[in-house]
Amino acid sequence: MKAAVLYKTGEPLVVEENIQIPSLNQGQVLVKVIYSGICRSQLMEARGHRGPDRHLPHLLGHEGAGEVIDTAKDVKKVTKGNHVVLTWIKGKGADCPGAVYTKGNAQINSGGVTTFSNYTVVSENRCVPIPKTIPLDVATLLGCAIPTGAGIVMNTVRPCRDSSLAIFGTGGIGLSAIMATKLYDCSIIIAVDIEDSKLQKAKELGATHLVNALEANPVEKIIAITDGKGVDYAIEAAGKAKVIEQAFQSVHNKGGLCVFAGHPASNERIQLDPFDLIQGKQIQGSWGGECNPDRDIPVLVNYYLEGKLPLEKLISRRYKLEEINQALIDLENHKIARAILKMN
């Protein structure tokens, strides 16, 4: 197979060919990857911002879509020929250790799911079968961005009609959250970012107000938009400690809730005023939008097929696998919201 390999953090990935695919062990599935998403958490891992990496060299990528080529005999969840979403969020099925690939005499490690390759051996619980009526490029986003962003709205926040929300960071997760708010008839949806192009995309997908954090203090703007009160809910998807603090400050006293999905660098810490907590402001983290893949991905597929979630609008650009390092640079420089790799 062909795959992008991380040999050393902070250095470019190396696209290798003629990597030997291992035989399937119990609970494993061989998938031909058609598309892979490119997530900021994978950028952080490649750059070394997650701390020391004890598994080098290894494969990356944790959201994708493709076709099942083979399964171990004990696998029941999917069968050969199924179209599947590949996700880092664990669902039903066997939970297996990552496969070990080889190139010559060298070993290349992987986790329960990797997707920066044209084939991949994944754990059964990282596959979700999907109907062939949904395009695989769109389905790729169901592996991380959509279940996390939309999942925070659907599973964690569950806003009432006319609720007010602020979404900090309008990449794939933030834009997914904005789309999901339209399912709940929220009255105020404030998008916060530092890129005007992303803010315009947020407006297209349903944001009622836009705040460029380079041009104005986002907390002050949100307080002004909500007549001095603050929003009912803030969702942080920028992955920066300072932004988590701003999101928390933007919710109202007596029950306002901040949910953060972004994962700052391992050396970053957040600071909160304890008095804000005493006044009833709430904050919590989110693990993949509290998504149950086997329950939620079919629901999201139906919303897409019914025209309620225009997921295709999230895709900023398509790259070839050989362009993976340029894609990571573009993501790092805020040039793209959500990009995908096309393997063939």
GROMACS .gro file of C-alpha atoms in nm:
model
  344
    1MET     CA    1   0.000   0.000   0.000
    2LYS     CA    2   0.095   0.368  -0.012
    3ALA     CA    3   0.086   0.579   0.305
    4ALA     CA    4   0.211   0.901   0.464
    5VAL     CA    5   0.444   0.805   0.750
    6LEU     CA    6   0.547   1.017   1.047
    7TYR     CA    7   0.910   0.934   1.122
    8LYS     CA    8   0.992   1.232   1.344
    9THR     CA    9   0.764   1.493   1.497
   10GLY     CA   10   0.816   1.841   1.361
   11GLU     CA   11   0.937   1.710   1.026
   12PRO     CA   12   0.735   1.649   0.705
   13LEU     CA   13   0.552   1.322   0.662
   14VAL     CA   14   0.710   1.084   0.409
   15VAL     CA   15   0.484   0.925   0.148
   16GLU     CA   16   0.604   0.567   0.115
   17GLU     CA   17   0.506   0.303  -0.140
   18ASN     CA   18   0.525  -0.076  -0.128
   19ILE     CA   19   0.436  -0.097   0.240
   20GLN     CA   20   0.339  -0.453   0.332
   21ILE     CA   21  -0.016  -0.492   0.463
   22PRO     CA   22  -0.025  -0.739   0.754
   23SER     CA   23  -0.261  -1.035   0.772
   24LEU     CA   24  -0.582  -0.965   0.960
   25ASN     CA   25  -0.603  -1.062   1.325
   26GLN     CA   26  -0.927  -1.118   1.513
   27GLY     CA   27  -1.162  -0.821   1.503
   28GLN     CA   28  -0.978  -0.642   1.220
   29VAL     CA   29  -1.109  -0.507   0.888
   30LEU     CA   30  -0.917  -0.424   0.569
   31VAL     CA   31  -1.057  -0.111   0.402
   32LYS     CA   32  -0.970   0.051   0.073
   33VAL     CA   33  -0.956   0.418   0.168
   34ILE     CA   34  -1.108   0.648  -0.092
   35TYR     CA   35  -1.096   0.973   0.107
   36SER     CA   36  -0.945   1.084   0.436
   37GLY     CA   37  -1.015   1.395   0.637
   38ILE     CA   38  -0.738   1.619   0.768
   39CYS     CA   39  -0.796   1.715   1.130
   40ARG     CA   40  -0.616   1.975   1.342
   41SER     CA   41  -0.545   1.711   1.606
   42GLN     CA   42  -0.344   1.521   1.343
   43LEU     CA   43  -0.155   1.841   1.266
   44MET     CA   44  -0.073   1.878   1.636
   45GLU     CA   45   0.048   1.520   1.652
   46ALA     CA   46   0.268   1.565   1.346
   47ARG     CA   47   0.415   1.886   1.487
   48GLY     CA   48   0.485   1.729   1.826
   49HIS     CA   49   0.240   1.943   2.023
   50ARG     CA   50   0.091   1.639   2.198
   51GLY     CA   51   0.410   1.573   2.390
   52PRO     CA   52   0.668   1.293   2.342
   53ASP     CA   53   0.573   1.035   2.080
   54ARG     CA   54   0.674   0.683   2.183
   55HIS     CA   55   0.532   0.505   1.878
   56LEU     CA   56   0.741   0.641   1.591
   57PRO     CA   57   0.742   0.567   1.305
   58HIS     CA   58   0.365   0.548   1.265
   59LEU     CA   59   0.068   0.627   1.046
   60LEU     CA   60  -0.181   0.911   1.098
   61GLY     CA   61  -0.535   1.004   1.007
   62HIS     CA   62  -0.848   0.926   1.205
   63GLU     CA   63  -1.144   1.004   0.981
   64GLY     CA   64  -1.211   0.856   0.640
   65ALA     CA   65  -1.443   0.664   0.413
   66GLY     CA   66  -1.398   0.370   0.181
   67GLU     CA   67  -1.492   0.015   0.091
   68VAL     CA   68  -1.444  -0.301   0.294
   69ILE     CA   69  -1.206  -0.537   0.112
   70ASP     CA   70  -1.180  -0.815   0.371
   71THR     CA   71  -1.263  -0.896   0.732
   72ALA     CA   72  -1.142  -1.135   0.997
   73LYS     CA   73  -1.373  -1.434   1.037
   74ASP     CA   74  -1.516  -1.312   1.369
   75VAL     CA   75  -1.619  -0.967   1.237
   76LYS     CA   76  -1.998  -0.931   1.217
   77LYS     CA   77  -2.053  -0.557   1.189
   78VAL     CA   78  -1.940  -0.512   0.827
   79THR     CA   79  -1.890  -0.737   0.526
   80LYS     CA   80  -1.691  -0.725   0.206
   81GLY     CA   81  -1.820  -0.456  -0.030
   82ASN     CA   82  -1.976  -0.237   0.241
   83HIS     CA   83  -1.915   0.135   0.227
   84VAL     CA   84  -1.795   0.252   0.567
   85VAL     CA   85  -1.706   0.560   0.765
   86LEU     CA   86  -1.380   0.526   0.957
   87THR     CA   87  -1.378   0.710   1.288
   88TRP     CA   88  -1.159   0.747   1.594
   89ILE     CA   89  -1.470   0.738   1.812
   90LYS     CA   90  -1.526   0.385   1.937
   91GLY     CA   91  -1.851   0.208   1.852
   92LYS     CA   92  -1.975  -0.150   1.860
   93GLY     CA   93  -1.746  -0.439   1.773
   94ALA     CA   94  -1.404  -0.565   1.865
   95ASP     CA   95  -1.154  -0.313   2.001
   96CYS     CA   96  -0.820  -0.428   1.862
   97PRO     CA   97  -0.460  -0.307   1.896
   98GLY     CA   98  -0.321  -0.120   1.598
   99ALA     CA   99  -0.178  -0.315   1.308
  100VAL     CA  100   0.197  -0.324   1.246
  101TYR     CA  101   0.302  -0.268   0.883
  102THR     CA  102   0.644  -0.332   0.734
  103LYS     CA  103   0.861  -0.179   0.466
  104GLY     CA  104   1.167  -0.387   0.409
  105ASN     CA  105   1.303  -0.468   0.754
  106ALA     CA  106   1.141  -0.164   0.918
  107GLN     CA  107   0.819  -0.168   1.119
  108ILE     CA  108   0.556   0.105   1.089
  109ASN     CA  109   0.307   0.131   1.374
  110SER     CA  110  -0.057   0.232   1.367
  111GLY     CA  111  -0.353   0.273   1.598
  112GLY     CA  112  -0.704   0.129   1.597
  113VAL     CA  113  -0.773   0.346   1.293
  114THR     CA  114  -0.546   0.530   1.048
  115THR     CA  115  -0.650   0.687   0.718
  116PHE     CA  116  -0.355   0.864   0.551
  117SER     CA  117  -0.312   0.565   0.317
  118ASN     CA  118  -0.487   0.398   0.026
  119TYR     CA  119  -0.552   0.084   0.234
  120THR     CA  120  -0.582   0.045   0.608
  121VAL     CA  121  -0.631  -0.226   0.868
  122VAL     CA  122  -0.870  -0.099   1.133
  123SER     CA  123  -1.045  -0.227   1.440
  124GLU     CA  124  -1.405  -0.342   1.389
  125ASN     CA  125  -1.533  -0.081   1.636
  126ARG     CA  126  -1.393   0.205   1.423
  127CYS     CA  127  -1.609   0.114   1.120
  128VAL     CA  128  -1.967   0.225   1.064
  129PRO     CA  129  -2.150   0.093   0.754
  130ILE     CA  130  -2.328   0.360   0.548
  131PRO     CA  131  -2.563   0.351   0.249
  132LYS     CA  132  -2.406   0.390  -0.094
  133THR     CA  133  -2.639   0.685  -0.159
  134ILE     CA  134  -2.411   0.920   0.033
  135PRO     CA  135  -2.093   1.025  -0.154
  136LEU     CA  136  -1.777   0.900   0.011
  137ASP     CA  137  -1.610   1.243   0.012
  138VAL     CA  138  -1.898   1.381   0.217
  139ALA     CA  139  -1.912   1.066   0.432
  140THR     CA  140  -1.549   1.121   0.530
  141LEU     CA  141  -1.653   1.416   0.746
  142LEU     CA  142  -1.871   1.184   0.952
  143GLY     CA  143  -1.557   1.032   1.104
  144CYS     CA  144  -1.466   1.332   1.320
  145ALA     CA  145  -1.575   1.684   1.227
  146ILE     CA  146  -1.949   1.628   1.202
  147PRO     CA  147  -2.006   1.394   1.498
  148THR     CA  148  -1.794   1.620   1.719
  149GLY     CA  149  -1.937   1.959   1.617
  150ALA     CA  150  -2.295   1.855   1.548
  151GLY     CA  151  -2.274   1.606   1.834
  152ILE     CA  152  -2.202   1.881   2.088
  153VAL     CA  153  -2.523   2.052   1.978
  154MET     CA  154  -2.734   1.734   1.953
  155ASN     CA  155  -2.601   1.538   2.250
  156THR     CA  156  -2.449   1.787   2.494
  157VAL     CA  157  -2.610   2.127   2.452
  158ARG     CA  158  -2.953   2.027   2.313
  159PRO     CA  159  -3.065   2.391   2.286
  160CYS     CA  160  -3.422   2.504   2.323
  161ARG     CA  161  -3.597   2.708   2.058
  162ASP     CA  162  -3.467   3.068   2.047
  163SER     CA  163  -3.148   2.980   2.239
  164SER     CA  164  -2.836   3.191   2.183
  165LEU     CA  165  -2.500   3.036   2.102
  166ALA     CA  166  -2.147   3.150   2.024
  167ILE     CA  167  -1.915   2.922   1.829
  168PHE     CA  168  -1.545   3.000   1.867
  169GLY     CA  169  -1.346   2.866   1.572
  170THR     CA  170  -1.508   2.802   1.235
  171GLY     CA  171  -1.310   2.508   1.108
  172GLY     CA  172  -1.475   2.173   1.044
  173ILE     CA  173  -1.600   2.124   1.400
  174GLY     CA  174  -1.724   2.479   1.448
  175LEU     CA  175  -1.903   2.487   1.113
  176SER     CA  176  -2.061   2.150   1.188
  177ALA     CA  177  -2.196   2.292   1.513
  178ILE     CA  178  -2.337   2.595   1.331
  179MET     CA  179  -2.517   2.371   1.082
  180ALA     CA  180  -2.666   2.164   1.364
  181THR     CA  181  -2.805   2.471   1.541
  182LYS     CA  182  -3.038   2.520   1.244
  183LEU     CA  183  -3.214   2.198   1.348
  184TYR     CA  184  -3.316   2.369   1.674
  185ASP     CA  185  -3.439   2.711   1.556
  186CYS     CA  186  -3.185   2.900   1.765
  187SER     CA  187  -3.230   3.277   1.754
  188ILE     CA  188  -2.873   3.404   1.789
  189ILE     CA  189  -2.578   3.213   1.642
  190ILE     CA  190  -2.252   3.406   1.675
  191ALA     CA  191  -1.946   3.284   1.483
  192VAL     CA  192  -1.602   3.392   1.609
  193ASP     CA  193  -1.282   3.348   1.410
  194ILE     CA  194  -0.978   3.539   1.284
  195GLU     CA  195  -1.035   3.466   0.913
  196ASP     CA  196  -1.303   3.658   0.724
  197SER     CA  197  -1.336   3.384   0.461
  198LYS     CA  198  -1.426   3.130   0.731
  199LEU     CA  199  -1.669   3.374   0.889
  200GLN     CA  200  -1.844   3.417   0.555
  201LYS     CA  201  -1.877   3.040   0.530
  202ALA     CA  202  -2.025   3.042   0.881
  203LYS     CA  203  -2.280   3.299   0.768
  204GLU     CA  204  -2.368   3.085   0.467
  205LEU     CA  205  -2.431   2.790   0.698
  206GLY     CA  206  -2.651   2.978   0.943
  207ALA     CA  207  -2.457   3.219   1.166
  208THR     CA  208  -2.659   3.532   1.246
  209HIS     CA  209  -2.364   3.739   1.370
  210LEU     CA  210  -1.992   3.739   1.282
  211VAL     CA  211  -1.702   3.848   1.503
  212ASN     CA  212  -1.344   3.877   1.379
  213ALA     CA  213  -1.138   3.831   1.697
  214LEU     CA  214  -0.846   4.024   1.544
  215GLU     CA  215  -1.063   4.332   1.502
  216ALA     CA  216  -1.269   4.331   1.821
  217ASN     CA  217  -1.278   4.174   2.166
  218PRO     CA  218  -1.508   3.876   2.109
  219VAL     CA  219  -1.638   3.867   2.467
  220GLU     CA  220  -1.733   4.235   2.457
  221LYS     CA  221  -1.900   4.191   2.118
  222ILE     CA  222  -2.100   3.890   2.237
  223ILE     CA  223  -2.213   4.071   2.552
  224ALA     CA  224  -2.325   4.364   2.335
  225ILE     CA  225  -2.511   4.143   2.087
  226THR     CA  226  -2.699   3.975   2.374
  227ASP     CA  227  -2.794   4.307   2.543
  228GLY     CA  228  -2.545   4.270   2.824
  229LYS     CA  229  -2.644   3.918   2.920
  230GLY     CA  230  -2.413   3.672   2.744
  231VAL     CA  231  -2.507   3.365   2.544
  232ASP     CA  232  -2.684   3.056   2.668
  233TYR     CA  233  -2.415   2.832   2.521
  234ALA     CA  234  -2.061   2.875   2.392
  235ILE     CA  235  -1.884   2.607   2.188
  236GLU     CA  236  -1.506   2.631   2.159
  237ALA     CA  237  -1.349   2.460   1.858
  238ALA     CA  238  -1.028   2.657   1.807
  239GLY     CA  239  -0.799   2.445   2.022
  240LYS     CA  240  -0.639   2.730   2.216
  241ALA     CA  241  -0.644   2.787   2.592
  242LYS     CA  242  -0.708   3.161   2.555
  243VAL     CA  243  -1.009   3.092   2.335
  244ILE     CA  244  -1.153   2.846   2.587
  245GLU     CA  245  -1.126   3.123   2.847
  246GLN     CA  246  -1.304   3.369   2.616
  247ALA     CA  247  -1.579   3.121   2.539
  248PHE     CA  248  -1.637   3.066   2.912
  249GLN     CA  249  -1.647   3.441   2.976
  250SER     CA  250  -1.908   3.488   2.703
  251VAL     CA  251  -2.183   3.275   2.862
  252HIS     CA  252  -2.435   3.427   3.100
  253ASN     CA  253  -2.449   3.380   3.476
  254LYS     CA  254  -2.692   3.133   3.635
  255GLY     CA  255  -2.662   2.842   3.396
  256GLY     CA  256  -2.472   2.955   3.087
  257LEU     CA  257  -2.270   2.660   2.956
  258CYS     CA  258  -1.934   2.656   2.777
  259VAL     CA  259  -1.839   2.331   2.601
  260PHE     CA  260  -1.490   2.300   2.458
  261ALA     CA  261  -1.389   2.048   2.194
  262GLY     CA  262  -1.057   2.200   2.098
  263HIS     CA  263  -0.742   2.032   2.229
  264PRO     CA  264  -0.471   2.289   2.310
  265ALA     CA  265  -0.103   2.200   2.301
  266SER     CA  266   0.008   1.980   2.591
  267ASN     CA  267   0.184   2.268   2.769
  268GLU     CA  268  -0.116   2.504   2.766
  269ARG     CA  269  -0.342   2.561   3.069
  270ILE     CA  270  -0.664   2.754   3.113
  271GLN     CA  271  -0.731   3.007   3.390
  272LEU     CA  272  -1.083   3.080   3.515
  273ASP     CA  273  -1.216   3.329   3.767
  274PRO     CA  274  -1.370   3.119   4.047
  275PHE     CA  275  -1.633   3.388   4.102
  276ASP     CA  276  -1.771   3.317   3.754
  277LEU     CA  277  -1.833   2.960   3.867
  278ILE     CA  278  -1.995   3.080   4.189
  279GLN     CA  279  -2.229   3.293   3.977
  280GLY     CA  280  -2.343   2.984   3.793
  281LYS     CA  281  -2.139   2.976   3.476
  282GLN     CA  282  -2.061   2.618   3.371
  283ILE     CA  283  -1.782   2.463   3.167
  284GLN     CA  284  -1.715   2.112   3.041
  285GLY     CA  285  -1.509   1.934   2.781
  286SER     CA  286  -1.644   1.713   2.505
  287TRP     CA  287  -1.517   1.376   2.387
  288GLY     CA  288  -1.616   1.358   2.022
  289GLY     CA  289  -1.947   1.533   2.079
  290GLU     CA  290  -2.051   1.248   2.311
  291CYS     CA  291  -2.118   1.064   1.987
  292ASN     CA  292  -2.226   0.702   1.970
  293PRO     CA  293  -2.117   0.631   1.611
  294ASP     CA  294  -2.357   0.342   1.550
  295ARG     CA  295  -2.650   0.552   1.672
  296ASP     CA  296  -2.554   0.901   1.552
  297ILE     CA  297  -2.387   0.850   1.213
  298PRO     CA  298  -2.702   0.698   1.055
  299VAL     CA  299  -2.901   0.995   1.191
  300LEU     CA  300  -2.652   1.241   1.041
  301VAL     CA  301  -2.659   1.054   0.709
  302ASN     CA  302  -3.038   1.086   0.700
  303TYR     CA  303  -3.019   1.458   0.779
  304TYR     CA  304  -2.777   1.497   0.486
  305LEU     CA  305  -2.993   1.296   0.247
  306GLU     CA  306  -3.297   1.503   0.352
  307GLY     CA  307  -3.111   1.826   0.276
  308LYS     CA  308  -3.099   1.942   0.638
  309LEU     CA  309  -2.720   1.924   0.674
  310PRO     CA  310  -2.535   2.044   0.359
  311LEU     CA  311  -2.215   1.868   0.459
  312GLU     CA  312  -2.050   1.912   0.120
  313LYS     CA  313  -2.019   2.286   0.192
  314LEU     CA  314  -1.762   2.211   0.461
  315ILE     CA  315  -1.503   2.082   0.215
  316SER     CA  316  -1.255   2.361   0.144
  317ARG     CA  317  -1.017   2.177  -0.085
  318ARG     CA  318  -0.914   1.832  -0.205
  319TYR     CA  319  -0.552   1.719  -0.201
  320LYS     CA  320  -0.371   1.414  -0.332
  321LEU     CA  321  -0.199   1.196  -0.074
  322GLU     CA  322   0.135   1.319  -0.213
  323GLU     CA  323   0.028   1.673  -0.114
  324ILE     CA  324  -0.029   1.584   0.253
  325ASN     CA  325   0.244   1.817   0.382
  326GLN     CA  326   0.105   2.113   0.189
  327ALA     CA  327  -0.239   2.032   0.328
  328LEU     CA  328  -0.102   2.038   0.683
  329ILE     CA  329   0.073   2.370   0.616
  330ASP     CA  330  -0.249   2.519   0.478
  331LEU     CA  331  -0.441   2.398   0.783
  332GLU     CA  332  -0.174   2.539   1.012
  333ASN     CA  333  -0.195   2.877   0.837
  334HIS     CA  334  -0.577   2.891   0.858
  335LYS     CA  335  -0.619   2.872   0.479
  336ILE     CA  336  -0.870   2.586   0.492
  337ALA     CA  337  -1.161   2.489   0.714
  338ARG     CA  338  -1.185   2.121   0.628
  339ALA     CA  339  -0.983   1.952   0.356
  340ILE     CA  340  -0.981   1.595   0.240
  341LEU     CA  341  -0.723   1.366   0.082
  342LYS     CA  342  -0.824   1.177  -0.233
  343MET     CA  343  -0.630   0.854  -0.251
  344ASN     CA  344  -0.677   0.763  -0.619
   0.00000   0.00000   0.00000
